[in-house]
PDB file of C-alpha atoms in Angstrom:
ATOM      1  CA  MET R   1     -99.617 -47.754  86.394  1.00  0.00           C
ATOM      2  CA  SER R   2    -103.109 -46.462  87.163  1.00  0.00           C
ATOM      3  CA  ASP R   3    -103.674 -43.228  89.649  1.00  0.00           C
ATOM      4  CA  PHE R   4    -105.313 -45.891  91.985  1.00  0.00           C
ATOM      5  CA  ALA R   5    -102.085 -48.138  92.041  1.00  0.00           C
ATOM      6  CA  LYS R   6     -99.815 -45.331  92.843  1.00  0.00           C
ATOM      7  CA  PRO R   7     -97.980 -45.866  96.289  1.00  0.00           C
ATOM      8  CA  VAL R   8     -98.587 -42.671  98.530  1.00  0.00           C
ATOM      9  CA  MET R   9     -96.147 -42.083 101.209  1.00  0.00           C
ATOM     10  CA  PRO R  10     -98.123 -39.379 103.801  1.00  0.00           C
ATOM     11  CA  LEU R  11     -95.683 -37.084 105.122  1.00  0.00           C
ATOM     12  CA  ALA R  12     -96.095 -34.062 107.767  1.00  0.00           C
ATOM     13  CA  ASP R  13     -93.947 -31.785 109.464  1.00  0.00           C
ATOM     14  CA  LEU R  14     -95.280 -31.442 112.915  1.00  0.00           C
ATOM     15  CA  ARG R  15     -93.311 -28.169 113.566  1.00  0.00           C
ATOM     16  CA  TYR R  16     -95.933 -26.215 111.793  1.00  0.00           C
ATOM     17  CA  GLN R  17     -99.884 -26.346 112.114  1.00  0.00           C
ATOM     18  CA  ALA R  18    -101.179 -28.297 109.254  1.00  0.00           C
ATOM     19  CA  PRO R  19    -103.902 -31.189 108.274  1.00  0.00           C
ATOM     20  CA  VAL R  20    -102.401 -34.763 109.471  1.00  0.00           C
ATOM     21  CA  PRO R  21    -102.344 -36.616 106.168  1.00  0.00           C
ATOM     22  CA  ALA R  22    -104.512 -39.724 106.041  1.00  0.00           C
ATOM     23  CA  ILE R  23    -102.790 -42.811 106.673  1.00  0.00           C
ATOM     24  CA  PRO R  24    -103.918 -45.982 104.250  1.00  0.00           C
ATOM     25  CA  ALA R  25    -105.388 -49.026 106.117  1.00  0.00           C
ATOM     26  CA  ALA R  26    -102.668 -51.235 104.079  1.00  0.00           C
ATOM     27  CA  LEU R  27     -99.574 -50.243 102.588  1.00  0.00           C
ATOM     28  CA  ALA R  28     -99.249 -50.417  98.774  1.00  0.00           C
ATOM     29  CA  ALA R  29     -97.227 -53.394  97.664  1.00  0.00           C
ATOM     30  CA  PRO R  30     -93.668 -52.316  96.418  1.00  0.00           C
ATOM     31  CA  SER R  31     -93.935 -51.581  92.836  1.00  0.00           C
ATOM     32  CA  GLY R  32     -90.422 -50.274  91.971  1.00  0.00           C
ATOM     33  CA  LEU R  33     -91.543 -47.140  90.841  1.00  0.00           C
ATOM     34  CA  LEU R  34     -92.438 -44.036  93.080  1.00  0.00           C
ATOM     35  CA  GLU R  35     -93.327 -40.891  90.974  1.00  0.00           C
ATOM     36  CA  ASP R  36     -94.375 -37.564  92.315  1.00  0.00           C
ATOM     37  CA  GLY R  37     -97.720 -35.794  91.119  1.00  0.00           C
ATOM     38  CA  LEU R  38     -95.694 -34.487  87.602  1.00  0.00           C
ATOM     39  CA  GLY R  39     -94.970 -38.132  86.965  1.00  0.00           C
ATOM     40  CA  ARG R  40     -91.059 -37.777  87.995  1.00  0.00           C
ATOM     41  CA  PRO R  41     -89.719 -41.204  89.340  1.00  0.00           C
ATOM     42  CA  TRP R  42     -88.083 -40.718  92.976  1.00  0.00           C
ATOM     43  CA  ARG R  43     -84.664 -42.415  92.802  1.00  0.00           C
ATOM     44  CA  ASP R  44     -82.856 -40.147  95.552  1.00  0.00           C
ATOM     45  CA  LEU R  45     -83.920 -39.854  99.155  1.00  0.00           C
ATOM     46  CA  ARG R  46     -82.189 -37.036 101.283  1.00  0.00           C
ATOM     47  CA  ILE R  47     -82.487 -37.499 104.790  1.00  0.00           C
ATOM     48  CA  SER R  48     -82.049 -34.762 107.354  1.00  0.00           C
ATOM     49  CA  VAL R  49     -80.867 -36.277 110.565  1.00  0.00           C
ATOM     50  CA  THR R  50     -80.675 -32.928 112.691  1.00  0.00           C
ATOM     51  CA  ASP R  51     -81.472 -29.231 112.300  1.00  0.00           C
ATOM     52  CA  ARG R  52     -78.544 -28.300 114.290  1.00  0.00           C
ATOM     53  CA  CYS R  53     -75.212 -26.951 112.825  1.00  0.00           C
ATOM     54  CA  ASN R  54     -71.940 -25.517 114.073  1.00  0.00           C
ATOM     55  CA  PHE R  55     -71.609 -23.223 111.347  1.00  0.00           C
ATOM     56  CA  ARG R  56     -73.213 -19.902 110.796  1.00  0.00           C
ATOM     57  CA  CYS R  57     -73.144 -19.621 106.921  1.00  0.00           C
ATOM     58  CA  VAL R  58     -74.289 -16.430 105.622  1.00  0.00           C
ATOM     59  CA  TYR R  59     -76.112 -17.618 102.900  1.00  0.00           C
ATOM     60  CA  CYS R  60     -77.908 -20.683 104.886  1.00  0.00           C
ATOM     61  CA  MET R  61     -77.857 -20.205 108.771  1.00  0.00           C
ATOM     62  CA  PRO R  62     -76.952 -16.570 109.507  1.00  0.00           C
ATOM     63  CA  LYS R  63     -76.394 -15.398 113.294  1.00  0.00           C
ATOM     64  CA  ASP R  64     -79.014 -12.891 113.115  1.00  0.00           C
ATOM     65  CA  THR R  65     -81.562 -15.538 112.608  1.00  0.00           C
ATOM     66  CA  PHE R  66     -79.776 -18.705 114.205  1.00  0.00           C
ATOM     67  CA  ASP R  67     -78.837 -16.846 117.437  1.00  0.00           C
ATOM     68  CA  LYS R  68     -78.160 -18.463 120.913  1.00  0.00           C
ATOM     69  CA  ASP R  69     -82.094 -18.234 121.535  1.00  0.00           C
ATOM     70  CA  TYR R  70     -82.751 -20.139 118.451  1.00  0.00           C
ATOM     71  CA  ALA R  71     -85.275 -23.057 119.174  1.00  0.00           C
ATOM     72  CA  TYR R  72     -84.072 -26.088 117.658  1.00  0.00           C
ATOM     73  CA  LEU R  73     -86.190 -29.313 117.737  1.00  0.00           C
ATOM     74  CA  PRO R  74     -85.910 -31.180 120.759  1.00  0.00           C
ATOM     75  CA  HIS R  75     -84.492 -34.551 120.715  1.00  0.00           C
ATOM     76  CA  ALA R  76     -87.461 -36.335 120.872  1.00  0.00           C
ATOM     77  CA  SER R  77     -88.833 -34.692 118.013  1.00  0.00           C
ATOM     78  CA  LEU R  78     -86.207 -36.345 115.609  1.00  0.00           C
ATOM     79  CA  LEU R  79     -86.784 -39.621 113.984  1.00  0.00           C
ATOM     80  CA  SER R  80     -85.011 -42.393 115.644  1.00  0.00           C
ATOM     81  CA  PHE R  81     -82.375 -44.120 113.675  1.00  0.00           C
ATOM     82  CA  GLU R  82     -84.764 -47.196 113.670  1.00  0.00           C
ATOM     83  CA  GLU R  83     -87.670 -45.013 112.111  1.00  0.00           C
ATOM     84  CA  ILE R  84     -85.261 -43.542 109.558  1.00  0.00           C
ATOM     85  CA  ALA R  85     -84.069 -46.858 108.435  1.00  0.00           C
ATOM     86  CA  ARG R  86     -87.757 -48.206 108.259  1.00  0.00           C
ATOM     87  CA  LEU R  87     -88.806 -45.166 106.178  1.00  0.00           C
ATOM     88  CA  ALA R  88     -85.541 -45.540 103.891  1.00  0.00           C
ATOM     89  CA  ARG R  89     -86.478 -49.293 103.419  1.00  0.00           C
ATOM     90  CA  LEU R  90     -89.886 -48.484 102.265  1.00  0.00           C
ATOM     91  CA  PHE R  91     -88.553 -45.860  99.884  1.00  0.00           C
ATOM     92  CA  VAL R  92     -85.894 -48.342  98.589  1.00  0.00           C
ATOM     93  CA  ALA R  93     -88.689 -50.971  97.868  1.00  0.00           C
ATOM     94  CA  HIS R  94     -90.529 -48.323  95.796  1.00  0.00           C
ATOM     95  CA  GLY R  95     -87.348 -47.563  93.567  1.00  0.00           C
ATOM     96  CA  VAL R  96     -85.141 -45.183  95.626  1.00  0.00           C
ATOM     97  CA  GLU R  97     -81.411 -46.233  95.016  1.00  0.00           C
ATOM     98  CA  LYS R  98     -79.287 -43.366  96.612  1.00  0.00           C
ATOM     99  CA  LEU R  99     -79.588 -42.057 100.185  1.00  0.00           C
ATOM    100  CA  ARG R 100     -77.988 -39.082 101.225  1.00  0.00           C
ATOM    101  CA  LEU R 101     -77.748 -37.913 104.891  1.00  0.00           C
ATOM    102  CA  THR R 102     -77.923 -34.242 105.368  1.00  0.00           C
ATOM    103  CA  GLY R 103     -78.662 -31.850 108.268  1.00  0.00           C
ATOM    104  CA  GLY R 104     -78.239 -29.057 109.534  1.00  0.00           C
ATOM    105  CA  GLU R 105     -74.481 -30.893 110.076  1.00  0.00           C
ATOM    106  CA  PRO R 106     -75.070 -34.386 109.956  1.00  0.00           C
ATOM    107  CA  LEU R 107     -71.972 -35.619 112.005  1.00  0.00           C
ATOM    108  CA  LEU R 108     -73.284 -33.579 114.859  1.00  0.00           C
ATOM    109  CA  ARG R 109     -75.872 -36.562 115.385  1.00  0.00           C
ATOM    110  CA  LYS R 110     -74.503 -38.687 117.906  1.00  0.00           C
ATOM    111  CA  HIS R 111     -73.618 -42.394 116.982  1.00  0.00           C
ATOM    112  CA  LEU R 112     -74.493 -41.524 113.299  1.00  0.00           C
ATOM    113  CA  GLU R 113     -72.395 -44.896 112.395  1.00  0.00           C
ATOM    114  CA  ARG R 114     -75.147 -46.756 113.948  1.00  0.00           C
ATOM    115  CA  LEU R 115     -77.631 -45.402 111.223  1.00  0.00           C
ATOM    116  CA  LEU R 116     -75.145 -45.891 108.529  1.00  0.00           C
ATOM    117  CA  GLU R 117     -75.004 -49.599 109.209  1.00  0.00           C
ATOM    118  CA  GLN R 118     -78.564 -50.035 109.121  1.00  0.00           C
ATOM    119  CA  LEU R 119     -78.972 -48.339 105.952  1.00  0.00           C
ATOM    120  CA  ALA R 120     -75.924 -49.999 104.414  1.00  0.00           C
ATOM    121  CA  ALA R 121     -77.746 -53.256 104.951  1.00  0.00           C
ATOM    122  CA  LEU R 122     -80.560 -52.157 102.554  1.00  0.00           C
ATOM    123  CA  ARG R 123     -80.899 -53.653  99.363  1.00  0.00           C
ATOM    124  CA  THR R 124     -82.882 -52.527  95.938  1.00  0.00           C
ATOM    125  CA  PRO R 125     -85.288 -55.073  94.866  1.00  0.00           C
ATOM    126  CA  GLU R 126     -82.773 -56.353  92.298  1.00  0.00           C
ATOM    127  CA  GLY R 127     -80.390 -56.881  95.434  1.00  0.00           C
ATOM    128  CA  ARG R 128     -78.042 -54.143  94.592  1.00  0.00           C
ATOM    129  CA  PRO R 129     -76.517 -52.152  97.437  1.00  0.00           C
ATOM    130  CA  LEU R 130     -77.303 -48.543  97.706  1.00  0.00           C
ATOM    131  CA  ASP R 131     -75.319 -45.387  97.023  1.00  0.00           C
ATOM    132  CA  LEU R 132     -74.839 -44.159 100.542  1.00  0.00           C
ATOM    133  CA  THR R 133     -73.538 -40.529 100.575  1.00  0.00           C
ATOM    134  CA  LEU R 134     -73.444 -37.631 103.379  1.00  0.00           C
ATOM    135  CA  THR R 135     -73.016 -33.911 102.922  1.00  0.00           C
ATOM    136  CA  THR R 136     -70.790 -32.175 105.428  1.00  0.00           C
ATOM    137  CA  ASN R 137     -69.053 -29.052 106.528  1.00  0.00           C
ATOM    138  CA  ALA R 138     -66.141 -31.112 107.385  1.00  0.00           C
ATOM    139  CA  SER R 139     -65.752 -29.889 110.769  1.00  0.00           C
ATOM    140  CA  LEU R 140     -65.737 -33.446 112.457  1.00  0.00           C
ATOM    141  CA  LEU R 141     -64.823 -35.374 109.308  1.00  0.00           C
ATOM    142  CA  ALA R 142     -61.333 -36.039 109.814  1.00  0.00           C
ATOM    143  CA  GLN R 143     -61.544 -38.205 113.360  1.00  0.00           C
ATOM    144  CA  LYS R 144     -64.619 -39.866 111.826  1.00  0.00           C
ATOM    145  CA  ALA R 145     -63.566 -40.708 108.222  1.00  0.00           C
ATOM    146  CA  HIS R 146     -62.594 -44.231 108.728  1.00  0.00           C
ATOM    147  CA  SER R 147     -65.491 -45.115 111.057  1.00  0.00           C
ATOM    148  CA  LEU R 148     -67.885 -43.590 108.481  1.00  0.00           C
ATOM    149  CA  LYS R 149     -66.420 -45.717 106.015  1.00  0.00           C
ATOM    150  CA  ASP R 150     -66.327 -48.845 108.125  1.00  0.00           C
ATOM    151  CA  ALA R 151     -70.051 -48.310 108.874  1.00  0.00           C
ATOM    152  CA  GLY R 152     -71.044 -48.369 105.082  1.00  0.00           C
ATOM    153  CA  LEU R 153     -70.828 -44.964 103.953  1.00  0.00           C
ATOM    154  CA  THR R 154     -69.922 -44.691 100.107  1.00  0.00           C
ATOM    155  CA  ARG R 155     -69.248 -40.990  99.333  1.00  0.00           C
ATOM    156  CA  VAL R 156     -68.727 -37.639 101.080  1.00  0.00           C
ATOM    157  CA  THR R 157     -69.742 -33.952  99.830  1.00  0.00           C
ATOM    158  CA  VAL R 158     -67.796 -31.271 101.349  1.00  0.00           C
ATOM    159  CA  SER R 159     -69.031 -27.588 101.799  1.00  0.00           C
ATOM    160  CA  LEU R 160     -65.927 -25.140 101.171  1.00  0.00           C
ATOM    161  CA  ASP R 161     -66.640 -21.623  99.975  1.00  0.00           C
ATOM    162  CA  ALA R 162     -63.175 -20.108  99.608  1.00  0.00           C
ATOM    163  CA  ILE R 163     -59.443 -21.334  99.766  1.00  0.00           C
ATOM    164  CA  ASN R 164     -58.594 -18.248 101.264  1.00  0.00           C
ATOM    165  CA  ASP R 165     -58.769 -18.617 105.080  1.00  0.00           C
ATOM    166  CA  ALA R 166     -60.085 -14.893 105.837  1.00  0.00           C
ATOM    167  CA  VAL R 167     -62.634 -15.166 103.187  1.00  0.00           C
ATOM    168  CA  PHE R 168     -63.570 -18.769 104.403  1.00  0.00           C
ATOM    169  CA  LYS R 169     -64.030 -17.768 108.020  1.00  0.00           C
ATOM    170  CA  ARG R 170     -66.142 -14.794 106.823  1.00  0.00           C
ATOM    171  CA  MET R 171     -68.456 -16.986 105.088  1.00  0.00           C
ATOM    172  CA  ASN R 172     -69.012 -19.581 107.783  1.00  0.00           C
ATOM    173  CA  ASP R 173     -68.757 -16.919 110.315  1.00  0.00           C
ATOM    174  CA  VAL R 174     -67.647 -19.038 113.360  1.00  0.00           C
ATOM    175  CA  ASP R 175     -63.675 -18.452 112.856  1.00  0.00           C
ATOM    176  CA  PHE R 176     -63.251 -22.226 111.325  1.00  0.00           C
ATOM    177  CA  PRO R 177     -60.096 -22.468 109.320  1.00  0.00           C
ATOM    178  CA  VAL R 178     -59.705 -23.673 105.719  1.00  0.00           C
ATOM    179  CA  ALA R 179     -56.658 -26.017 106.767  1.00  0.00           C
ATOM    180  CA  GLU R 180     -59.117 -28.166 108.687  1.00  0.00           C
ATOM    181  CA  VAL R 181     -61.484 -28.682 105.890  1.00  0.00           C
ATOM    182  CA  LEU R 182     -58.480 -29.742 103.626  1.00  0.00           C
ATOM    183  CA  ARG R 183     -57.138 -32.027 106.266  1.00  0.00           C
ATOM    184  CA  SER R 184     -60.743 -33.560 106.449  1.00  0.00           C
ATOM    185  CA  ILE R 185     -60.763 -33.621 102.583  1.00  0.00           C
ATOM    186  CA  ASN R 186     -57.622 -35.645 102.752  1.00  0.00           C
ATOM    187  CA  ALA R 187     -58.801 -37.978 105.453  1.00  0.00           C
ATOM    188  CA  ALA R 188     -62.003 -38.668 103.328  1.00  0.00           C
ATOM    189  CA  VAL R 189     -59.830 -39.821 100.277  1.00  0.00           C
ATOM    190  CA  GLU R 190     -57.410 -41.860 102.732  1.00  0.00           C
ATOM    191  CA  ALA R 191     -60.750 -43.274 104.067  1.00  0.00           C
ATOM    192  CA  SER R 192     -61.927 -44.371 100.206  1.00  0.00           C
ATOM    193  CA  LEU R 193     -64.729 -41.999 100.548  1.00  0.00           C
ATOM    194  CA  GLY R 194     -64.395 -40.654  96.846  1.00  0.00           C
ATOM    195  CA  PRO R 195     -64.474 -39.124  94.677  1.00  0.00           C
ATOM    196  CA  VAL R 196     -64.879 -36.213  97.065  1.00  0.00           C
ATOM    197  CA  LYS R 197     -67.214 -33.670  95.758  1.00  0.00           C
ATOM    198  CA  VAL R 198     -66.699 -30.034  97.215  1.00  0.00           C
ATOM    199  CA  ASN R 199     -69.637 -27.574  96.923  1.00  0.00           C
ATOM    200  CA  MET R 200     -68.829 -24.058  96.930  1.00  0.00           C
ATOM    201  CA  VAL R 201     -71.789 -21.764  97.160  1.00  0.00           C
ATOM    202  CA  VAL R 202     -70.976 -18.437  95.337  1.00  0.00           C
ATOM    203  CA  LYS R 203     -72.278 -15.209  96.697  1.00  0.00           C
ATOM    204  CA  LYS R 204     -71.533 -12.388  94.404  1.00  0.00           C
ATOM    205  CA  GLY R 205     -69.691  -9.634  96.146  1.00  0.00           C
ATOM    206  CA  TRP R 206     -68.632 -12.083  99.149  1.00  0.00           C
ATOM    207  CA  ASN R 207     -66.713 -14.895  97.609  1.00  0.00           C
ATOM    208  CA  ASP R 208     -67.092 -14.830  93.853  1.00  0.00           C
ATOM    209  CA  TYR R 209     -63.239 -13.742  93.391  1.00  0.00           C
ATOM    210  CA  GLN R 210     -62.370 -17.160  95.059  1.00  0.00           C
ATOM    211  CA  ILE R 211     -63.643 -19.184  92.041  1.00  0.00           C
ATOM    212  CA  LEU R 212     -60.374 -19.320  90.019  1.00  0.00           C
ATOM    213  CA  PRO R 213     -58.265 -19.861  93.360  1.00  0.00           C
ATOM    214  CA  MET R 214     -60.641 -22.654  94.082  1.00  0.00           C
ATOM    215  CA  ALA R 215     -60.544 -24.328  90.689  1.00  0.00           C
ATOM    216  CA  GLU R 216     -56.865 -24.135  90.420  1.00  0.00           C
ATOM    217  CA  HIS R 217     -56.564 -25.559  93.847  1.00  0.00           C
ATOM    218  CA  PHE R 218     -58.495 -28.566  93.067  1.00  0.00           C
ATOM    219  CA  ARG R 219     -57.562 -29.191  89.616  1.00  0.00           C
ATOM    220  CA  GLY R 220     -55.733 -32.671  89.119  1.00  0.00           C
ATOM    221  CA  THR R 221     -56.421 -33.559  92.797  1.00  0.00           C
ATOM    222  CA  GLY R 222     -59.543 -35.939  91.836  1.00  0.00           C
ATOM    223  CA  ALA R 223     -61.916 -33.683  93.727  1.00  0.00           C
ATOM    224  CA  ILE R 224     -65.006 -32.729  91.967  1.00  0.00           C
ATOM    225  CA  LEU R 225     -65.641 -28.948  92.583  1.00  0.00           C
ATOM    226  CA  ARG R 226     -69.157 -27.811  92.112  1.00  0.00           C
ATOM    227  CA  PHE R 227     -70.185 -23.942  92.041  1.00  0.00           C
ATOM    228  CA  ILE R 228     -73.755 -23.565  93.634  1.00  0.00           C
ATOM    229  CA  GLU R 229     -75.680 -20.358  92.617  1.00  0.00           C
ATOM    230  CA  TYR R 230     -76.652 -18.404  95.716  1.00  0.00           C
ATOM    231  CA  MET R 231     -80.115 -19.278  96.345  1.00  0.00           C
ATOM    232  CA  ASP R 232     -83.187 -18.364  98.323  1.00  0.00           C
ATOM    233  CA  VAL R 233     -83.705 -20.493 101.611  1.00  0.00           C
ATOM    234  CA  GLY R 234     -86.878 -18.917 102.692  1.00  0.00           C
ATOM    235  CA  SER R 235     -86.764 -15.732 104.918  1.00  0.00           C
ATOM    236  CA  SER R 236     -83.676 -16.422 106.711  1.00  0.00           C
ATOM    237  CA  ASN R 237     -80.741 -15.441 104.490  1.00  0.00           C
ATOM    238  CA  GLY R 238     -81.836 -12.049 102.944  1.00  0.00           C
ATOM    239  CA  TRP R 239     -81.697 -13.428  99.423  1.00  0.00           C
ATOM    240  CA  ASN R 240     -81.974 -11.068  96.539  1.00  0.00           C
ATOM    241  CA  MET R 241     -80.969 -11.282  92.980  1.00  0.00           C
ATOM    242  CA  GLU R 242     -78.028  -8.912  93.146  1.00  0.00           C
ATOM    243  CA  HIS R 243     -76.007 -11.527  94.996  1.00  0.00           C
ATOM    244  CA  VAL R 244     -76.426 -13.946  92.333  1.00  0.00           C
ATOM    245  CA  LEU R 245     -73.674 -15.026  90.018  1.00  0.00           C
ATOM    246  CA  PRO R 246     -75.022 -17.111  87.037  1.00  0.00           C
ATOM    247  CA  SER R 247     -73.355 -20.109  86.346  1.00  0.00           C
ATOM    248  CA  ALA R 248     -72.469 -19.214  82.868  1.00  0.00           C
ATOM    249  CA  ASP R 249     -70.547 -16.424  84.347  1.00  0.00           C
ATOM    250  CA  VAL R 250     -68.626 -18.783  86.387  1.00  0.00           C
ATOM    251  CA  VAL R 251     -67.917 -21.138  83.444  1.00  0.00           C
ATOM    252  CA  GLN R 252     -66.574 -18.212  81.294  1.00  0.00           C
ATOM    253  CA  ARG R 253     -64.038 -17.188  84.455  1.00  0.00           C
ATOM    254  CA  ILE R 254     -62.635 -20.570  84.626  1.00  0.00           C
ATOM    255  CA  HIS R 255     -62.750 -21.213  80.823  1.00  0.00           C
ATOM    256  CA  GLU R 256     -60.431 -18.112  80.200  1.00  0.00           C
ATOM    257  CA  ARG R 257     -57.730 -19.510  82.588  1.00  0.00           C
ATOM    258  CA  PHE R 258     -58.464 -23.150  82.296  1.00  0.00           C
ATOM    259  CA  PRO R 259     -60.137 -24.109  78.899  1.00  0.00           C
ATOM    260  CA  LEU R 260     -63.505 -26.452  79.474  1.00  0.00           C
ATOM    261  CA  VAL R 261     -65.364 -28.550  77.414  1.00  0.00           C
ATOM    262  CA  PRO R 262     -69.002 -29.778  78.103  1.00  0.00           C
ATOM    263  CA  ALA R 263     -69.652 -33.241  79.642  1.00  0.00           C
ATOM    264  CA  GLU R 264     -72.359 -35.553  79.380  1.00  0.00           C
ATOM    265  CA  ALA R 265     -74.654 -35.878  82.332  1.00  0.00           C
ATOM    266  CA  ASN R 266     -74.075 -39.161  84.299  1.00  0.00           C
ATOM    267  CA  TYR R 267     -77.858 -39.944  84.630  1.00  0.00           C
ATOM    268  CA  THR R 268     -81.242 -38.348  84.018  1.00  0.00           C
ATOM    269  CA  GLY R 269     -81.967 -35.605  86.548  1.00  0.00           C
ATOM    270  CA  GLU R 270     -78.428 -35.097  87.485  1.00  0.00           C
ATOM    271  CA  THR R 271     -78.173 -31.964  89.561  1.00  0.00           C
ATOM    272  CA  ALA R 272     -74.906 -30.473  88.299  1.00  0.00           C
ATOM    273  CA  GLN R 273     -74.207 -29.599  84.619  1.00  0.00           C
ATOM    274  CA  ARG R 274     -70.619 -31.191  84.099  1.00  0.00           C
ATOM    275  CA  TRP R 275     -67.726 -29.558  82.431  1.00  0.00           C
ATOM    276  CA  ARG R 276     -64.275 -31.269  82.080  1.00  0.00           C
ATOM    277  CA  TYR R 277     -61.133 -29.384  81.650  1.00  0.00           C
ATOM    278  CA  ALA R 278     -59.605 -29.547  78.315  1.00  0.00           C
ATOM    279  CA  ASP R 279     -56.359 -30.773  79.448  1.00  0.00           C
ATOM    280  CA  GLY R 280     -57.558 -33.638  81.355  1.00  0.00           C
ATOM    281  CA  ALA R 281     -57.207 -32.267  84.768  1.00  0.00           C
ATOM    282  CA  GLY R 282     -60.704 -33.130  86.186  1.00  0.00           C
ATOM    283  CA  GLU R 283     -63.734 -31.718  85.962  1.00  0.00           C
ATOM    284  CA  ILE R 284     -66.473 -29.310  87.726  1.00  0.00           C
ATOM    285  CA  GLY R 285     -70.048 -28.940  88.039  1.00  0.00           C
ATOM    286  CA  LEU R 286     -72.308 -25.956  88.029  1.00  0.00           C
ATOM    287  CA  ILE R 287     -75.524 -26.172  90.115  1.00  0.00           C
ATOM    288  CA  SER R 288     -77.764 -23.477  88.627  1.00  0.00           C
ATOM    289  CA  SER R 289     -80.751 -23.078  91.197  1.00  0.00           C
ATOM    290  CA  VAL R 290     -82.170 -19.646  89.986  1.00  0.00           C
ATOM    291  CA  PRO R 291     -81.631 -18.600  86.107  1.00  0.00           C
ATOM    292  CA  GLN R 292     -81.664 -22.438  84.810  1.00  0.00           C
ATOM    293  CA  ALA R 293     -83.642 -24.215  87.543  1.00  0.00           C
ATOM    294  CA  PHE R 294     -83.139 -28.246  87.263  1.00  0.00           C
ATOM    295  CA  CYS R 295     -86.818 -29.146  88.358  1.00  0.00           C
ATOM    296  CA  ARG R 296     -88.285 -30.423  85.549  1.00  0.00           C
ATOM    297  CA  ASP R 297     -85.931 -33.510  86.065  1.00  0.00           C
ATOM    298  CA  CYS R 298     -85.722 -33.771  89.485  1.00  0.00           C
ATOM    299  CA  THR R 299     -85.401 -37.367  91.059  1.00  0.00           C
ATOM    300  CA  ARG R 300     -85.250 -36.158  94.829  1.00  0.00           C
ATOM    301  CA  ALA R 301     -87.137 -36.486  97.779  1.00  0.00           C
ATOM    302  CA  ARG R 302     -86.469 -35.079 101.301  1.00  0.00           C
TER     303      ARG R 302
END
């Protein structure tokens, strides 16, 4: 495909002063292939439906920055469900096969099921349904799991940074209990929103001693536990390398207790490096954002 034939989707973040991108007079015909400037195909689209969250996780939205005076986007500045569905439809026509709803906390967006119904109706150019997923802190998942499934959601990923209640409350910084997250995971399983993936952000010196207890808890449950290196998210979380525990160290800690064997990637560009328990009790994933960044094969647009 020549440079002139490649589809272009102008995007702008109007919260910041920036040149407004030129919008083509006519949209490019769907090609089934959407690439970035480095020739990487976009197969996954992540859509933030809100910038608000009811947690104040120390690695993401710490209270000293996201306090009661923090200025979130007004509702009028958010894309409507119809606008999101239209953008998704354009991306799908050009080759995107997976949609993930994120936030903030996406379940804070009212009537999210209406958006899911619109997205679930989309089909790839070959007529296949999309992989429609959602990442959540699970604070509202238990009561919404079945309605989300009925609306067309395929799977969920749940954030959980410790199995110890005190440690987890320290990490989310709003006193939210582990028991409620576990109840939501069970509700997701009952609603057939699986396999459920459980994401643990590991911040060295804060919750890294929860790695083995988390592995022990989720072994044999069917949930896929994934360990995410603590990463820089701009200027809000006071990131420094001293708080990063490399994924290789996570693997070593678990392997000494529960032997692991490497597993092949499910597809090119998969974010997590996969490992299986040697005794067949399931698998874990390692998302290495710092020492071993996975950008080269990235297929994601946000």
